[in-house]
mmCIF file of C-alpha atoms in Angstrom:
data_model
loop_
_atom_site.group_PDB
_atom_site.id
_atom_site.type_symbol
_atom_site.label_atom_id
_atom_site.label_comp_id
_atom_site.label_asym_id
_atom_site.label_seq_id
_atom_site.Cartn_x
_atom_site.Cartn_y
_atom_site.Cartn_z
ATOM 1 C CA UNK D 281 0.000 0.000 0.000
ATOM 2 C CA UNK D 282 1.179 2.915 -0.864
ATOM 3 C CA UNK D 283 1.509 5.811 1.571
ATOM 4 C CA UNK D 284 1.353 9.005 -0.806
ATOM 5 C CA UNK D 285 1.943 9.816 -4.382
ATOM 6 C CA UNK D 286 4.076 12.968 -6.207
ATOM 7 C CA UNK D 287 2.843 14.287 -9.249
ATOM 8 C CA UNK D 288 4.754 14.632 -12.372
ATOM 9 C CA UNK D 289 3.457 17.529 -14.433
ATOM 10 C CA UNK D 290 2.071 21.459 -13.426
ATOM 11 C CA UNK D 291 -0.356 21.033 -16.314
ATOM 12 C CA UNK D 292 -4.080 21.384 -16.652
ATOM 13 C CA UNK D 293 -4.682 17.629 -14.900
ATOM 14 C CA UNK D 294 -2.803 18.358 -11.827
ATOM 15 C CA UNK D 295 -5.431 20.361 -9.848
ATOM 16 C CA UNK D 296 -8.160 17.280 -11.276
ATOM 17 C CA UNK D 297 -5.583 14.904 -9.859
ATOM 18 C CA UNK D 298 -5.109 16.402 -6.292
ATOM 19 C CA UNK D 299 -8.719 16.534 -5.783
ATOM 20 C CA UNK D 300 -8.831 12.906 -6.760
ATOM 21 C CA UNK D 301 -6.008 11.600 -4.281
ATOM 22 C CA UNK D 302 -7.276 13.602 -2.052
ATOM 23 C CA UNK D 303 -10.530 12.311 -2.165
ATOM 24 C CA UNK D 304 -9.085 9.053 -1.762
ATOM 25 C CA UNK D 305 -7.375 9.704 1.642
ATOM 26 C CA UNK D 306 -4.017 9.828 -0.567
ATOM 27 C CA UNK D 307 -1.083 12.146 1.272
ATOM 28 C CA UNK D 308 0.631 14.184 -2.001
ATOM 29 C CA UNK D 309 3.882 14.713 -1.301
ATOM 30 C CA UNK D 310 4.805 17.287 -4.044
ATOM 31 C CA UNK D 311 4.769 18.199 -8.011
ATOM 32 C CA UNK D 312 7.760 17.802 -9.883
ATOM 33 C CA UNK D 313 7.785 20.042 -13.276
ATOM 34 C CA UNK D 314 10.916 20.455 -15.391
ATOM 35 C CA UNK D 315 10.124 24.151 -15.832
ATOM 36 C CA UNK D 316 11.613 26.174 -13.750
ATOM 37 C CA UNK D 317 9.060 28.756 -13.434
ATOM 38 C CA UNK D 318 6.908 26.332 -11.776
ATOM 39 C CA UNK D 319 9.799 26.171 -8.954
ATOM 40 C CA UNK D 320 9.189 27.469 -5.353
ATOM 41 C CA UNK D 321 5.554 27.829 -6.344
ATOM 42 C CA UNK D 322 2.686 25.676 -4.987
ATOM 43 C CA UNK D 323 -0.721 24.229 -6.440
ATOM 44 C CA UNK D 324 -3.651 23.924 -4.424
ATOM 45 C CA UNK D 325 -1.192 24.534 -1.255
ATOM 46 C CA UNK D 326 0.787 21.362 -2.780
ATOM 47 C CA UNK D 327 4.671 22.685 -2.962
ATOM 48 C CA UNK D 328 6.352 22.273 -6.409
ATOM 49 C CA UNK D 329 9.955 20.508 -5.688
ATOM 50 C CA UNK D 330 11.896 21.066 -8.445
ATOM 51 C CA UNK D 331 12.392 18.582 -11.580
ATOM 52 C CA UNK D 332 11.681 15.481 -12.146
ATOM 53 C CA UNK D 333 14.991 14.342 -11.852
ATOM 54 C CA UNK D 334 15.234 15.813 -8.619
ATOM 55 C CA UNK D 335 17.127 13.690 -6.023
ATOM 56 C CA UNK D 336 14.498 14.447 -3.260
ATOM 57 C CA UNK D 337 12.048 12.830 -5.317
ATOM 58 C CA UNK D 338 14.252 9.720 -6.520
ATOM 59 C CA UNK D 339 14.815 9.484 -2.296
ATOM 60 C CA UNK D 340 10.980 9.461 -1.953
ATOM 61 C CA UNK D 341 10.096 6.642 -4.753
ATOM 62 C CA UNK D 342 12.743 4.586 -3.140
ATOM 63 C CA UNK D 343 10.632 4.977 0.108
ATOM 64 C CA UNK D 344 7.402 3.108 -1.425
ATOM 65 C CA UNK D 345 6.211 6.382 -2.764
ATOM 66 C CA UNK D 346 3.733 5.991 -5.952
ATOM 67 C CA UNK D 347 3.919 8.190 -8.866
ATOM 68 C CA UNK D 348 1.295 9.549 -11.128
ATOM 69 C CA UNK D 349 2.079 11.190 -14.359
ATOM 70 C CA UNK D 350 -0.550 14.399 -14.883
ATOM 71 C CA UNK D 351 1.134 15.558 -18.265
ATOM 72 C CA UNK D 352 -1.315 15.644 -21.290
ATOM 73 C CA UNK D 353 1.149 15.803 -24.065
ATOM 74 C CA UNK D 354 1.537 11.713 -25.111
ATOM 75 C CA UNK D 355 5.641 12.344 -25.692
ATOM 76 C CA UNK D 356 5.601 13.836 -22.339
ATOM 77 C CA UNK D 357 4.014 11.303 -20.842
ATOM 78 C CA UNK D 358 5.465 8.577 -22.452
ATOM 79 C CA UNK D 359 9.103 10.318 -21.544
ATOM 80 C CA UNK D 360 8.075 10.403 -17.606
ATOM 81 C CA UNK D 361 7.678 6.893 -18.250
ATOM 82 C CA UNK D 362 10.488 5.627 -19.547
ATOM 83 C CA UNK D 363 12.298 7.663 -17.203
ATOM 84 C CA UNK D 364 10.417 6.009 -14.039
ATOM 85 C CA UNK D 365 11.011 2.749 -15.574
ATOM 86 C CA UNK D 366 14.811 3.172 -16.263
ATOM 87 C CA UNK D 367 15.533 4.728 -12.524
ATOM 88 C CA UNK D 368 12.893 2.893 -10.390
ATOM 89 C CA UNK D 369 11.748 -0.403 -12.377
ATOM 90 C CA UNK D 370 8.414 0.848 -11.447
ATOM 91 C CA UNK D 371 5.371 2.407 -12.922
ATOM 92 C CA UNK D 372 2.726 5.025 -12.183
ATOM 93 C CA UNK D 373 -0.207 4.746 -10.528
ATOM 94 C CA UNK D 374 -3.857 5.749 -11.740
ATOM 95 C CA UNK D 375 -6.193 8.208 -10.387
ATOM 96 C CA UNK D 376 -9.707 7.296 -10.259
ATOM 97 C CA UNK D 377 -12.405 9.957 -8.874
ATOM 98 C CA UNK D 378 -14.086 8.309 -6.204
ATOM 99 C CA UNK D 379 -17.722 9.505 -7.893
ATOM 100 C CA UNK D 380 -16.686 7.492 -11.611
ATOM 101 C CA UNK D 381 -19.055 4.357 -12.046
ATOM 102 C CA UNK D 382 -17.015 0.905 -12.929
ATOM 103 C CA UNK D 383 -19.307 -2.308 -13.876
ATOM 104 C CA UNK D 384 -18.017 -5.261 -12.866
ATOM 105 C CA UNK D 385 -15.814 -7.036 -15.156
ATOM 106 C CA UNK D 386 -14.252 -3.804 -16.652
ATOM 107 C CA UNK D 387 -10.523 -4.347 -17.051
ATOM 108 C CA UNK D 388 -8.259 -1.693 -16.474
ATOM 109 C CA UNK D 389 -4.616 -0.853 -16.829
ATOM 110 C CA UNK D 390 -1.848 1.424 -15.378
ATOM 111 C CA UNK D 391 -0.967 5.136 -15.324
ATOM 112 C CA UNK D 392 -4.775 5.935 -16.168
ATOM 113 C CA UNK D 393 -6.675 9.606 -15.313
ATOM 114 C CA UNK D 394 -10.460 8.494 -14.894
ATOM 115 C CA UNK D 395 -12.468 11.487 -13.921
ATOM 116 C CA UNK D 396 -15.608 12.563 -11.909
ATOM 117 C CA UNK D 397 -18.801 11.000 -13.393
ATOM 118 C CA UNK D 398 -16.943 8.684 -15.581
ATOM 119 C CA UNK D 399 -19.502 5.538 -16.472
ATOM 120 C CA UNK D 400 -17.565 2.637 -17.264
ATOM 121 C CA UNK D 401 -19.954 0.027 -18.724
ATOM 122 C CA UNK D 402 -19.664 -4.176 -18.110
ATOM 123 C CA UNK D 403 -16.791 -5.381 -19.812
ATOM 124 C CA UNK D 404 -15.699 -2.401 -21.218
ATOM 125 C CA UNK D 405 -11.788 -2.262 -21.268
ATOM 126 C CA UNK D 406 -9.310 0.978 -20.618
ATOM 127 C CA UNK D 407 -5.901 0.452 -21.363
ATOM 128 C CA UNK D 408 -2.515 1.722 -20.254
ATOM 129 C CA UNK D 409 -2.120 5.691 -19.922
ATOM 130 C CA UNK D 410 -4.893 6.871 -20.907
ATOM 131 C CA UNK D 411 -7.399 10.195 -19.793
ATOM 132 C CA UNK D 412 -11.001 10.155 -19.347
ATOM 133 C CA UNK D 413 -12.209 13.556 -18.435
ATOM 134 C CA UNK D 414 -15.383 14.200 -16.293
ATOM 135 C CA UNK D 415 -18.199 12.845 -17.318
ATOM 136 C CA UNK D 416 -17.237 10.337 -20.174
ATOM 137 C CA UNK D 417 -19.496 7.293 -20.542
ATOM 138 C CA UNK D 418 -17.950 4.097 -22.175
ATOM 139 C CA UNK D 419 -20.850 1.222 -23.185
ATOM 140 C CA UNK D 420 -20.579 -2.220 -22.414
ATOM 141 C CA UNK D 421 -18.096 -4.322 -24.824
ATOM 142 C CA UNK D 422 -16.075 -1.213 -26.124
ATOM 143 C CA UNK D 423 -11.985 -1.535 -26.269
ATOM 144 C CA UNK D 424 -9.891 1.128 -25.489
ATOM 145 C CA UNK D 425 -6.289 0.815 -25.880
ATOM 146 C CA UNK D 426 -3.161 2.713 -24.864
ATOM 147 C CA UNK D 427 -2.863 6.232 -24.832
ATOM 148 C CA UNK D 428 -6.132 7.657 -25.662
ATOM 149 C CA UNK D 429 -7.516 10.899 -24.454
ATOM 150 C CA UNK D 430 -11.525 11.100 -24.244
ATOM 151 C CA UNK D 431 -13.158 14.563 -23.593
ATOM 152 C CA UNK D 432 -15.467 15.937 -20.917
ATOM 153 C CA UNK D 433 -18.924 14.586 -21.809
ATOM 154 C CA UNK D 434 -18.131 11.943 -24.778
ATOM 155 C CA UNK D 435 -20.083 9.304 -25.091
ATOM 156 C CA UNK D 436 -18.375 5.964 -26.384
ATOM 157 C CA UNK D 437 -21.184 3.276 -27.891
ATOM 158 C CA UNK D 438 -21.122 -0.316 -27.215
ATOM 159 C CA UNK D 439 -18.462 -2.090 -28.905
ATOM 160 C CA UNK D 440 -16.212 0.480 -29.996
ATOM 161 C CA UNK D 441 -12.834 -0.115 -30.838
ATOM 162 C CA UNK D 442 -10.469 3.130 -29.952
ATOM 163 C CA UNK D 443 -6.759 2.218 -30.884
ATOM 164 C CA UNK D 444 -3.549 3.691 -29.629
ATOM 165 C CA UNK D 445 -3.227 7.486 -29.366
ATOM 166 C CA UNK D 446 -6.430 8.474 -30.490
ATOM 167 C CA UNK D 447 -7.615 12.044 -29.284
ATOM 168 C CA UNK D 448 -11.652 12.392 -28.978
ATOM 169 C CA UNK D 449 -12.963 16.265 -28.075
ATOM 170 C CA UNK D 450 -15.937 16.870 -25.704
ATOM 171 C CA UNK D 451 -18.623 16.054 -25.619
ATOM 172 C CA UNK D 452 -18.083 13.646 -29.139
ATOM 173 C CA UNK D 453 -20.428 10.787 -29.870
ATOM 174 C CA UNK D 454 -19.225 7.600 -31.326
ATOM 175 C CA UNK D 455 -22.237 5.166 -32.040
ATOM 176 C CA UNK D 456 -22.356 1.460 -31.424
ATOM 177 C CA UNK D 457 -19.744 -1.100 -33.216
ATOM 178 C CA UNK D 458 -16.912 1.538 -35.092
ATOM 179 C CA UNK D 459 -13.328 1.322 -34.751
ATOM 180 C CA UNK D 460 -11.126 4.028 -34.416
ATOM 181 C CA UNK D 461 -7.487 3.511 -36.119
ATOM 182 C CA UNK D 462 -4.404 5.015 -34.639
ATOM 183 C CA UNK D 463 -3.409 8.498 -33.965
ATOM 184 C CA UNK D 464 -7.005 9.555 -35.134
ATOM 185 C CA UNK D 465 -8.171 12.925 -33.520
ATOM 186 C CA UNK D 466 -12.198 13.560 -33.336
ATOM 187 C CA UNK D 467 -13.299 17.359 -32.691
ATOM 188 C CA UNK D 468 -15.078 18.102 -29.991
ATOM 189 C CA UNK D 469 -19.228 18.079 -30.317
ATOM 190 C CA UNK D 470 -18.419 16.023 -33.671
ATOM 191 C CA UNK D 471 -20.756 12.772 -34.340
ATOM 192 C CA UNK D 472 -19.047 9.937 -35.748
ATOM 193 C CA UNK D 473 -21.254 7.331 -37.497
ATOM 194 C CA UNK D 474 -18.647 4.892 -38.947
ATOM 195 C CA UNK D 475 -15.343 4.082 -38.920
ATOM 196 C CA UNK D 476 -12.074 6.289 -38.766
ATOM 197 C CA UNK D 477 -9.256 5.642 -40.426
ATOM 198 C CA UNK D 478 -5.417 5.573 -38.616
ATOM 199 C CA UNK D 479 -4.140 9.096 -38.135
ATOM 200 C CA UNK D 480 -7.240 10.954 -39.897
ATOM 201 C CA UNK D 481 -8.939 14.425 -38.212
ATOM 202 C CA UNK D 482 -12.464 14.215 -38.250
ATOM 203 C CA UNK D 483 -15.182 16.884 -37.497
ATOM 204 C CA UNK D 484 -18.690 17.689 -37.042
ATOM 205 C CA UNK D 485 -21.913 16.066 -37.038
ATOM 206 C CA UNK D 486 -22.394 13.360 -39.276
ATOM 207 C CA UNK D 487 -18.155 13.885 -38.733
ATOM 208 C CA UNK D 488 -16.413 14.279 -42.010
ATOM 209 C CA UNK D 489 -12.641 13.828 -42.618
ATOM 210 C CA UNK D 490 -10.749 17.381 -43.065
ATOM 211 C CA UNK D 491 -7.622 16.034 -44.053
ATOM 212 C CA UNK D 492 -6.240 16.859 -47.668
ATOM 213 C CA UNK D 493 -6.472 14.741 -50.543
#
């Protein structure tokens, strides 16, 4: 068990994320931000350290200390990764709002942001990494891999599939049985009503492709 978390990241999901282990009854011990402006400041009365590669905080892992990573930005993230992987042969924790809905027989991985009001369905599957922002509803059956960021207010049909990377907007709606390829983005509000090809931008409602050619 562990007995308190630091953050990595003074981003946009930090203050969501202290509320959250807070919530839980989880002591944070500090940020850790490579910018220095971020230094000497706090969030939410939470003290910024210093970097990430900050020996204080490489003391603190070593102590049983978890670590969540609150960065957006997928090379970010994925670089906060590797780097807790490399120095600690561990991996991050995931923060889920005490209020967020999980059926049983949902499977879930590591390193995951799932946010106030999120409705995970029966046997609906999150992978590794990934951000659910308040609110998002995932039906029963649907398949969401590594990496994916989901929008305030989205609604996910039954039996999607949603591939690596993929960004969805708020408050999008995917209906029942599509797949989403790779590195797909889907604007926010848009309507998707069949399937999306890997890396392709989509927008609107029905949502049309906008990419060239």
């Amino acid at each position: 068990m562990h007995k308190g978390v630091i953050i990595l990241g003074a981003c946009q999901l930090t203050k969501g994320a202290l509320d959250i282990f807070q919530k839980n009854n989880l002591i944070v011990y500090g940020i850790l931000d490579d910018e220095t402006k971020w230094h000497n400041t706090t969030i939410h009365n939470i003290p910024v350290l210093g970097a990430t590669d900050d020996p204080t905080f490489l003391e603190l892992l070593n102590q049983e200390c978890a670590a969540f990573i609150a960065y957006r930005h997928i090379q970010k993230r994925k670089n906060c990764l590797n780097f807790l992987i490399a120095q600690q042969k561990s991996t991050p924790i995931s923060a889920i709002h005490p209020s967020a809905i999980i059926a049983d027989g949902v499977q879930m991985g590591l390193g995951n942001y799932i946010g106030a009001q999120v409705c995970l369905a029966s046997e609906a599957s999150v992978g590794n990494h990934c951000i659910l922002h308040n609110g998002v509803v995932i039906e029963a059956e649907t398949q969401i891999h590594d990496w994916v960021e989901i929008g305030a207010g989205s609604i996910i049909g039954d039996h999607v599939t949603i591939e690596e990377e993929v960004f969805i907007g708020i408050g999008a709606r995917i209906i029942p049985g599509v797949t989403i390829q790779k590195g797909a983005s889907i604007g926010a509000g848009s309507v998707v009503l069949g399937n999306v090809k890997k890396g392709d931008v989509l927008l609107g409602n029905p949502a049309k492709s906008i990419q060239q050619g």
